[in-house]
Amino acid sequence: MIISTLLLVGALQVPSTNIADLSWMSGCWTLTSGPRTVTEHWLPPAGGTMLGMSRTIVSGKTTEYEFVVVRTGSQGLEYVAMPSGQPGGVFKATRVSASEAIFENPAHDFPSRIAYRRADGGLIATIDGQVDGKPRAVDFAYSSGGCAK
């Protein structure tokens, strides 16, 4: 059983720095919409990190990929994204529970927020922020499975 770890420091809540609190993200997750398939695979926490990768295939061709490391940084858990064709970014955990994790970097263009939550046996990833001064959010509602063996 994973127990949410939030420390109360004055009036501030400080998210967990225990990478094991994210073990519920582990596994292989897939989303298919028309000719587009997105697969995201998370290795279980080990050695103080979680490693993730995703690949988007449209009509049989890889169009995007991303490598991610979740690690313990000096101020808590950090989500380090390395997307294809774009500069990487570091997002700090602002909330970690037994079914949700939120990582934010207000200085990043888009997204400035990355969230994961468990729902109905699947995993929902949401990226959001501002695009041309307007709020934008994209949800990825993944089902379990889809990784090659």
Backbone as ProteinMPNN parsed JSONL, in Angstrom:
{"seq_chain_A": "MIISTLLLVGALQVPSTNIADLSWMSGCWTLTSGPRTVTEHWLPPAGGTMLGMSRTIVSGKTTEYEFVVVRTGSQGLEYVAMPSGQPGGVFKATRVSASEAIFENPAHDFPSRIAYRRADGGLIATIDGQVDGKPRAVDFAYSSGGCAK", "coords_chain_A": {"N_chain_A": [[0.841, -1.169, 0.0], [0.626, 2.151, -0.892], [1.358, 5.085, 0.744], [0.361, 8.352, 0.855], [2.677, 10.953, 1.05], [2.924, 13.829, 2.541], [4.475, 16.574, 3.88], [3.932, 18.858, 6.456], [4.94, 22.055, 6.548], [5.051, 24.769, 8.292], [2.673, 26.756, 6.799], [2.904, 25.597, 4.401], [2.62, 22.88, 2.105], [4.736, 20.239, 1.489], [5.699, 18.232, -1.123], [6.21, 14.656, -1.296], [9.48, 13.231, -1.141], [10.12, 10.742, -1.727], [10.771, 8.445, -4.045], [9.513, 5.997, -4.352], [6.862, 6.477, -3.83], [5.693, 6.924, -6.232], [5.257, 4.55, -7.52], [2.882, 3.541, -8.518], [2.647, 4.528, -11.08], [4.138, 2.893, -12.658], [4.565, 0.687, -15.422], [3.111, -0.285, -18.579], [1.521, 1.733, -20.892], [-1.073, 2.607, -23.131], [-2.524, 4.51, -25.783], [-4.846, 4.783, -28.316], [-5.974, 6.481, -31.137], [-7.698, 6.76, -33.911], [-5.436, 6.791, -36.61], [-3.328, 7.147, -34.913], [-1.13, 6.133, -32.363], [-0.124, 6.186, -29.074], [2.335, 5.222, -26.898], [3.372, 4.735, -23.613], [5.857, 3.966, -21.357], [6.747, 3.076, -18.131], [9.358, 2.342, -15.993], [9.643, 0.585, -12.871], [10.226, 2.275, -9.679], [13.628, 2.492, -8.772], [16.869, 2.532, -7.399], [16.695, 5.221, -6.765], [15.48, 6.529, -8.862], [12.965, 6.878, -11.466], [12.383, 5.683, -14.676], [11.104, 6.726, -17.75], [9.536, 6.408, -20.962], [8.223, 7.463, -24.095], [6.398, 6.978, -27.131], [5.094, 8.134, -30.16], [3.172, 7.006, -32.767], [2.093, 7.509, -36.0], [0.087, 6.46, -38.542], [1.844, 4.281, -39.021], [4.396, 5.405, -38.727], [6.97, 6.716, -36.676], [6.447, 9.696, -35.044], [6.95, 11.285, -32.844], [8.899, 11.194, -29.842], [9.907, 10.604, -26.435], [12.061, 10.839, -23.627], [12.19, 10.303, -20.14], [13.212, 11.144, -16.857], [12.497, 10.63, -13.533], [13.54, 11.93, -10.582], [15.176, 12.378, -7.38], [15.684, 15.568, -6.425], [17.389, 18.517, -5.187], [15.322, 19.923, -4.025], [13.205, 18.201, -3.785], [11.135, 15.807, -5.584], [11.829, 15.556, -9.063], [10.841, 15.921, -12.43], [12.283, 15.171, -15.308], [12.223, 15.991, -18.509], [12.909, 14.936, -21.814], [12.179, 15.655, -24.729], [11.646, 14.673, -28.18], [13.339, 16.513, -30.64], [13.173, 18.95, -29.244], [14.163, 21.329, -26.689], [15.14, 20.067, -23.459], [13.452, 19.88, -20.226], [12.993, 20.705, -16.758], [10.801, 19.804, -14.224], [9.294, 20.487, -11.173], [8.022, 18.532, -8.485], [4.847, 19.256, -7.225], [2.75, 18.127, -6.043], [2.189, 14.943, -4.694], [0.659, 11.9, -4.432], [-1.08, 8.848, -3.52], [-2.326, 8.347, -5.89], [-1.933, 10.383, -7.677], [0.225, 12.699, -9.321], [1.82, 15.768, -9.633], [3.725, 17.945, -11.553], [5.57, 20.904, -11.963], [6.706, 23.757, -13.863], [6.81, 26.892, -14.036], [8.258, 28.657, -15.665], [8.664, 27.381, -18.044], [7.816, 27.046, -21.535], [5.51, 25.574, -23.076], [4.547, 22.4, -22.182], [3.703, 23.882, -18.977], [2.959, 22.553, -16.847], [2.711, 19.205, -15.757], [0.814, 16.409, -15.272], [-0.08, 13.338, -13.68], [-2.449, 10.778, -13.17], [-4.126, 8.017, -11.628], [-6.916, 6.28, -12.873], [-9.877, 4.509, -13.177], [-8.57, 2.005, -13.707], [-6.69, 2.77, -15.55], [-4.252, 5.148, -16.771], [-4.02, 8.582, -16.613], [-2.568, 11.166, -18.264], [-1.832, 14.567, -18.201], [-1.034, 17.502, -19.883], [-0.454, 20.913, -19.512], [-0.781, 24.509, -19.884], [0.127, 27.739, -21.137], [-0.553, 28.887, -24.415], [0.205, 31.124, -26.811], [-0.77, 33.06, -25.036], [-3.156, 31.996, -24.188], [-5.01, 29.622, -22.255], [-4.207, 26.147, -22.439], [-4.825, 22.687, -22.581], [-3.969, 19.247, -22.699], [-5.111, 16.0, -22.678], [-4.118, 12.641, -22.06], [-5.472, 9.686, -22.156], [-4.669, 6.777, -21.044], [-4.7, 3.23, -21.501], [-3.988, 0.124, -19.876], [-1.18, -1.776, -20.993], [0.292, -2.829, -24.184], [3.011, -2.641, -24.741], [5.829, -3.996, -26.42], [7.039, -7.335, -26.089]], "CA_chain_A": [[0.0, 0.0, 0.0], [1.368, 3.395, -0.946], [0.753, 6.102, 1.592], [0.748, 9.687, 0.43], [3.592, 11.565, 1.995], [3.013, 15.281, 2.473], [4.95, 17.133, 5.126], [3.406, 20.194, 6.695], [5.996, 22.949, 6.995], [4.309, 26.018, 8.441], [1.434, 26.663, 6.035], [3.217, 25.011, 3.105], [2.693, 21.434, 1.965], [5.902, 19.856, 0.711], [5.47, 16.888, -1.656], [7.119, 13.574, -0.944], [10.751, 13.085, -1.863], [10.324, 9.299, -1.828], [10.443, 8.006, -5.404], [8.621, 4.829, -4.263], [5.478, 6.941, -3.804], [5.203, 6.993, -7.618], [5.266, 3.205, -8.11], [1.608, 3.311, -9.212], [2.805, 4.923, -12.491], [4.899, 1.856, -13.359], [3.857, -0.174, -16.354], [3.012, 0.06, -19.99], [0.249, 2.417, -21.099], [-1.282, 2.865, -24.556], [-3.679, 5.28, -26.231], [-4.994, 4.746, -29.766], [-7.028, 7.342, -31.657], [-7.551, 6.721, -35.368], [-4.142, 6.241, -37.03], [-2.321, 7.568, -33.933], [-0.96, 5.325, -31.158], [0.875, 6.692, -28.139], [2.693, 4.228, -25.882], [4.227, 5.28, -22.565], [6.321, 2.863, -20.52], [7.452, 3.515, -16.928], [10.007, 1.322, -15.176], [9.382, 0.819, -11.449], [11.278, 3.002, -8.972], [14.812, 1.725, -8.346], [18.086, 3.329, -7.38], [16.401, 6.643, -6.604], [14.902, 7.108, -10.082], [12.023, 6.168, -12.336], [12.67, 6.009, -16.068], [9.946, 6.606, -18.614], [9.724, 6.746, -22.368], [6.992, 7.399, -24.872], [6.551, 7.021, -28.585], [3.862, 8.361, -30.905], [3.219, 6.481, -34.13], [0.949, 7.914, -36.823], [0.083, 5.75, -39.818], [3.008, 3.415, -39.139], [5.663, 6.128, -38.659], [7.223, 7.433, -35.429], [6.42, 11.144, -35.242], [7.468, 11.912, -31.633], [9.324, 10.309, -28.756], [10.376, 11.353, -25.274], [12.677, 10.114, -22.524], [11.931, 11.023, -18.896], [13.772, 10.654, -15.604], [12.008, 11.235, -12.302], [14.637, 11.758, -9.632], [15.13, 13.234, -6.205], [16.568, 16.719, -6.549], [17.672, 19.213, -3.931], [14.078, 20.445, -3.458], [12.15, 17.202, -3.911], [11.115, 15.036, -6.824], [11.899, 16.31, -10.305], [10.485, 15.245, -13.68], [13.198, 15.716, -16.305], [11.707, 15.569, -19.815], [13.79, 15.111, -22.966], [11.34, 15.347, -25.888], [12.287, 14.68, -29.499], [13.364, 17.762, -31.389], [12.931, 20.129, -28.413], [15.02, 21.37, -25.505], [14.604, 19.394, -22.286], [12.952, 20.734, -19.157], [12.893, 20.126, -15.418], [9.548, 20.177, -13.577], [9.348, 20.083, -9.766], [6.776, 17.98, -7.935], [4.091, 20.129, -6.329], [1.805, 17.249, -5.352], [2.401, 13.518, -4.89], [-0.215, 11.102, -3.579], [-1.183, 7.441, -3.913], [-2.957, 8.211, -7.205], [-1.745, 11.592, -8.475], [1.498, 13.411, -9.229], [1.813, 16.998, -10.42], [5.052, 18.532, -11.704], [5.388, 22.223, -12.568], [7.807, 24.655, -14.175], [6.136, 28.077, -14.586], [9.101, 29.347, -16.644], [8.706, 26.607, -19.286], [6.799, 27.529, -22.473], [4.377, 24.639, -23.01], [3.648, 22.66, -21.056], [4.309, 24.36, -17.735], [2.469, 21.624, -15.819], [2.53, 17.82, -16.196], [0.135, 15.685, -14.193], [-0.461, 11.944, -13.886], [-3.339, 10.226, -12.146], [-4.739, 6.717, -11.904], [-8.37, 6.373, -12.96], [-10.568, 3.404, -13.857], [-7.621, 0.994, -14.169], [-5.78, 3.336, -16.53], [-3.402, 6.25, -16.364], [-4.322, 9.795, -17.366], [-1.516, 12.177, -18.238], [-2.317, 15.856, -18.687], [-0.06, 18.585, -19.995], [-1.176, 22.167, -19.702], [-0.042, 25.756, -19.786], [-0.34, 28.817, -21.999], [-0.091, 28.95, -25.797], [-0.204, 32.435, -27.319], [-1.517, 33.774, -24.004], [-4.427, 31.338, -23.887], [-4.817, 28.326, -21.602], [-4.36, 24.958, -23.276], [-4.581, 21.431, -21.875], [-4.098, 18.046, -23.516], [-5.201, 14.786, -21.875], [-3.781, 11.351, -22.65], [-6.152, 8.671, -21.337], [-4.023, 5.529, -21.381], [-5.126, 1.933, -20.994], [-2.849, -0.723, -19.552], [-0.699, -2.707, -22.02], [0.704, -2.333, -25.489], [4.458, -2.658, -24.974], [6.357, -5.234, -26.996], [7.693, -8.214, -25.116]], "C_chain_A": [[0.888, 1.234, 0.0], [0.629, 4.411, -0.099], [1.273, 7.444, 1.11], [1.623, 10.32, 1.497], [3.647, 13.061, 1.735], [3.452, 15.762, 3.846], [4.368, 18.523, 5.273], [4.53, 21.04, 7.279], [5.37, 24.332, 7.08], [2.987, 25.863, 7.73], [1.659, 26.023, 4.673], [3.153, 23.493, 3.157], [3.864, 21.128, 1.043], [5.678, 18.441, 0.202], [6.544, 15.904, -1.22], [8.406, 13.661, -1.754], [11.079, 11.607, -2.031], [9.844, 8.819, -3.197], [9.489, 6.813, -5.399], [7.152, 5.234, -4.223], [4.875, 7.066, -5.202], [5.119, 5.611, -8.276], [3.975, 2.89, -8.856], [1.661, 3.74, -10.683], [3.48, 3.842, -13.32], [4.011, 1.06, -14.301], [3.867, 0.377, -17.759], [1.613, 0.589, -20.256], [0.115, 2.809, -22.572], [-2.581, 3.623, -24.798], [-3.705, 5.21, -27.752], [-6.192, 5.601, -30.158], [-6.829, 7.439, -33.168], [-6.211, 6.118, -35.737], [-3.011, 6.506, -36.038], [-2.323, 6.649, -32.714], [0.168, 5.924, -30.333], [1.09, 5.616, -27.08], [3.656, 4.882, -24.906], [4.58, 4.135, -21.625], [7.142, 3.435, -19.37], [8.047, 2.319, -16.213], [9.706, 1.618, -13.706], [10.517, 1.61, -10.79], [12.404, 2.057, -8.55], [16.003, 2.668, -8.371], [17.856, 4.818, -7.267], [15.838, 7.313, -7.84], [13.746, 6.258, -10.6], [12.383, 6.615, -13.747], [11.41, 5.774, -16.887], [10.313, 6.94, -20.043], [8.378, 6.66, -23.062], [7.333, 7.5, -26.354], [5.178, 7.211, -29.19], [4.068, 7.881, -32.325], [1.939, 6.911, -34.834], [1.093, 7.235, -38.175], [1.377, 4.972, -40.051], [4.353, 4.098, -39.037], [5.791, 6.834, -37.305], [7.301, 8.924, -35.722], [6.969, 11.908, -34.036], [7.956, 10.827, -30.685], [9.834, 11.183, -27.626], [10.976, 10.397, -24.261], [12.503, 10.961, -21.274], [12.66, 10.329, -17.744], [13.041, 11.382, -14.48], [13.044, 10.898, -11.251], [14.397, 12.646, -8.415], [16.168, 14.329, -6.386], [16.749, 17.388, -5.195], [16.406, 19.733, -3.253], [12.92, 19.472, -3.608], [12.228, 16.473, -5.235], [11.09, 15.953, -8.03], [11.581, 15.395, -11.481], [11.344, 15.904, -14.747], [12.802, 15.147, -17.663], [12.711, 15.898, -20.91], [13.001, 14.722, -24.22], [12.101, 15.437, -27.206], [12.208, 16.069, -30.127], [13.154, 19.022, -30.574], [13.923, 20.143, -27.255], [14.334, 20.66, -24.33], [14.119, 20.392, -21.249], [12.881, 19.975, -17.849], [11.645, 20.697, -14.754], [9.581, 19.642, -12.148], [7.996, 19.584, -9.296], [6.14, 19.0, -7.002], [3.03, 19.34, -5.577], [2.146, 15.808, -5.707], [1.49, 12.789, -3.913], [-0.227, 9.668, -4.094], [-1.823, 7.268, -5.281], [-2.764, 9.433, -8.099], [-0.358, 12.169, -8.247], [1.426, 14.617, -10.155], [3.211, 17.601, -10.371], [4.884, 19.859, -12.441], [6.711, 22.936, -12.805], [7.186, 25.886, -14.834], [6.937, 28.813, -15.648], [9.151, 28.63, -17.988], [7.587, 27.077, -20.206], [5.533, 26.676, -22.42], [4.926, 23.236, -23.096], [4.421, 23.259, -19.88], [3.885, 23.466, -16.569], [2.254, 20.259, -16.449], [1.93, 17.067, -15.027], [-0.161, 14.256, -14.629], [-1.443, 11.562, -12.794], [-3.889, 8.888, -12.608], [-6.242, 6.898, -11.91], [-8.902, 5.182, -13.738], [-9.604, 2.368, -14.441], [-6.629, 1.493, -15.2], [-4.945, 4.441, -15.925], [-3.758, 7.442, -17.238], [-3.174, 10.774, -17.164], [-2.102, 13.452, -18.832], [-1.148, 16.818, -18.75], [-0.865, 19.86, -20.195], [-0.265, 23.355, -19.482], [-0.668, 26.789, -20.695], [0.279, 28.673, -23.393], [-0.666, 30.237, -26.376], [-1.108, 33.165, -26.328], [-2.842, 33.161, -23.62], [-4.162, 29.99, -23.228], [-5.053, 27.17, -22.57], [-4.04, 23.732, -22.433], [-4.806, 20.273, -22.833], [-4.077, 16.844, -22.573], [-4.81, 13.568, -22.698], [-4.376, 10.293, -21.736], [-5.658, 7.296, -21.769], [-4.745, 4.323, -20.769], [-3.873, 1.11, -20.733], [-2.485, -1.618, -20.743], [-0.203, -2.016, -23.262], [2.191, -2.33, -25.744], [4.874, -4.025, -25.525], [7.051, -6.045, -25.911], [9.048, -8.626, -25.598]], "O_chain_A": [[1.806, 1.34, 0.814], [-0.586, 4.57, -0.219], [2.481, 7.642, 0.974], [1.34, 10.23, 2.692], [4.333, 13.513, 0.819], [2.858, 15.392, 4.859], [4.32, 19.283, 4.306], [5.013, 20.768, 8.378], [5.178, 24.994, 6.06], [2.241, 24.928, 8.022], [0.728, 25.912, 3.875], [3.581, 22.884, 4.138], [3.97, 21.687, -0.049], [5.484, 17.528, 1.005], [7.644, 16.292, -0.825], [8.411, 14.107, -2.901], [12.189, 11.257, -2.432], [8.643, 8.793, -3.465], [8.73, 6.635, -6.351], [6.282, 4.424, -4.546], [3.673, 7.29, -5.338], [4.926, 5.526, -9.489], [3.98, 2.043, -9.749], [0.791, 3.346, -11.459], [3.406, 3.865, -14.548], [2.846, 0.797, -14.002], [4.536, 1.361, -18.072], [0.627, -0.046, -19.883], [1.071, 3.283, -23.184], [-3.588, 3.412, -24.122], [-2.716, 5.534, -28.409], [-7.279, 5.47, -29.594], [-5.914, 8.111, -33.644], [-5.865, 5.046, -35.241], [-1.865, 6.134, -36.289], [-3.366, 6.409, -32.106], [1.273, 6.141, -30.83], [0.14, 5.158, -26.445], [4.635, 5.508, -25.313], [3.698, 3.419, -21.153], [8.101, 4.177, -19.585], [7.329, 1.383, -15.861], [9.533, 2.779, -13.334], [11.642, 1.613, -11.29], [12.157, 0.965, -8.038], [16.124, 3.504, -9.266], [18.728, 5.606, -7.632], [15.724, 8.538, -7.878], [13.578, 5.097, -10.228], [12.656, 7.793, -13.98], [10.736, 4.755, -16.736], [11.276, 7.661, -20.302], [7.507, 5.886, -22.668], [8.374, 8.016, -26.76], [4.216, 6.549, -28.801], [5.01, 8.288, -33.005], [0.838, 6.702, -34.325], [2.095, 7.413, -38.868], [1.937, 5.0, -41.147], [5.377, 3.446, -39.24], [4.845, 7.47, -36.84], [8.11, 9.367, -36.538], [7.406, 13.05, -34.177], [7.486, 9.69, -30.724], [10.156, 12.354, -27.829], [10.476, 9.291, -24.056], [12.645, 12.182, -21.32], [12.715, 9.102, -17.669], [12.972, 12.611, -14.476], [13.388, 9.733, -11.05], [13.542, 13.532, -8.42], [17.366, 14.063, -6.486], [16.301, 16.865, -4.174], [16.404, 19.961, -2.043], [11.761, 19.885, -3.562], [13.248, 16.511, -5.923], [10.423, 16.988, -8.029], [12.004, 14.239, -11.516], [11.15, 17.079, -15.057], [13.017, 13.966, -17.936], [13.29, 16.985, -20.938], [13.131, 13.603, -24.718], [13.073, 16.183, -27.327], [11.156, 16.707, -30.14], [12.97, 20.089, -31.159], [14.462, 19.102, -26.879], [13.108, 20.655, -24.225], [14.346, 21.596, -21.374], [12.728, 18.754, -17.833], [11.449, 21.912, -14.72], [9.867, 18.463, -11.938], [6.956, 20.134, -9.657], [6.793, 19.539, -6.109], [2.474, 19.822, -4.59], [2.367, 15.484, -6.874], [1.542, 13.032, -2.708], [0.531, 9.32, -5.0], [-1.864, 6.151, -5.795], [-3.367, 9.513, -9.169], [0.17, 12.137, -7.135], [1.023, 14.504, -11.313], [3.805, 17.75, -9.303], [4.148, 19.938, -13.425], [7.686, 22.757, -12.075], [7.046, 25.926, -16.057], [6.353, 29.53, -16.462], [9.627, 29.197, -18.971], [6.521, 27.466, -19.729], [4.57, 27.059, -21.756], [5.698, 22.925, -24.004], [5.645, 23.15, -19.809], [4.386, 23.601, -15.453], [1.688, 20.152, -17.537], [2.472, 17.084, -13.922], [-0.454, 13.997, -15.796], [-1.296, 11.965, -11.64], [-4.091, 8.651, -13.799], [-6.789, 7.591, -11.053], [-8.426, 4.885, -14.834], [-9.81, 1.904, -15.562], [-5.803, 0.718, -15.681], [-4.938, 4.64, -14.71], [-3.795, 7.328, -18.463], [-2.854, 11.159, -16.039], [-2.79, 13.41, -19.852], [-0.371, 16.939, -17.803], [-1.836, 19.884, -20.952], [0.849, 23.236, -18.973], [-1.861, 26.722, -20.992], [1.467, 28.38, -23.536], [-1.883, 30.415, -26.424], [-2.085, 33.805, -26.718], [-3.581, 33.73, -22.816], [-3.212, 29.294, -23.586], [-5.962, 27.203, -23.399], [-3.085, 23.743, -21.657], [-5.71, 20.306, -23.668], [-3.154, 16.684, -21.774], [-5.13, 13.475, -23.883], [-3.843, 10.032, -20.657], [-6.159, 6.72, -22.735], [-5.315, 4.396, -19.681], [-2.818, 1.376, -21.308], [-3.366, -2.151, -21.418], [-0.263, -0.793, -23.387], [2.613, -2.043, -26.865], [4.334, -5.061, -25.138], [7.579, -5.497, -24.944], [9.749, -9.368, -24.91]]}, "name": "protein", "num_of_chains": 1, "seq": "MIISTLLLVGALQVPSTNIADLSWMSGCWTLTSGPRTVTEHWLPPAGGTMLGMSRTIVSGKTTEYEFVVVRTGSQGLEYVAMPSGQPGGVFKATRVSASEAIFENPAHDFPSRIAYRRADGGLIATIDGQVDGKPRAVDFAYSSGGCAK"}
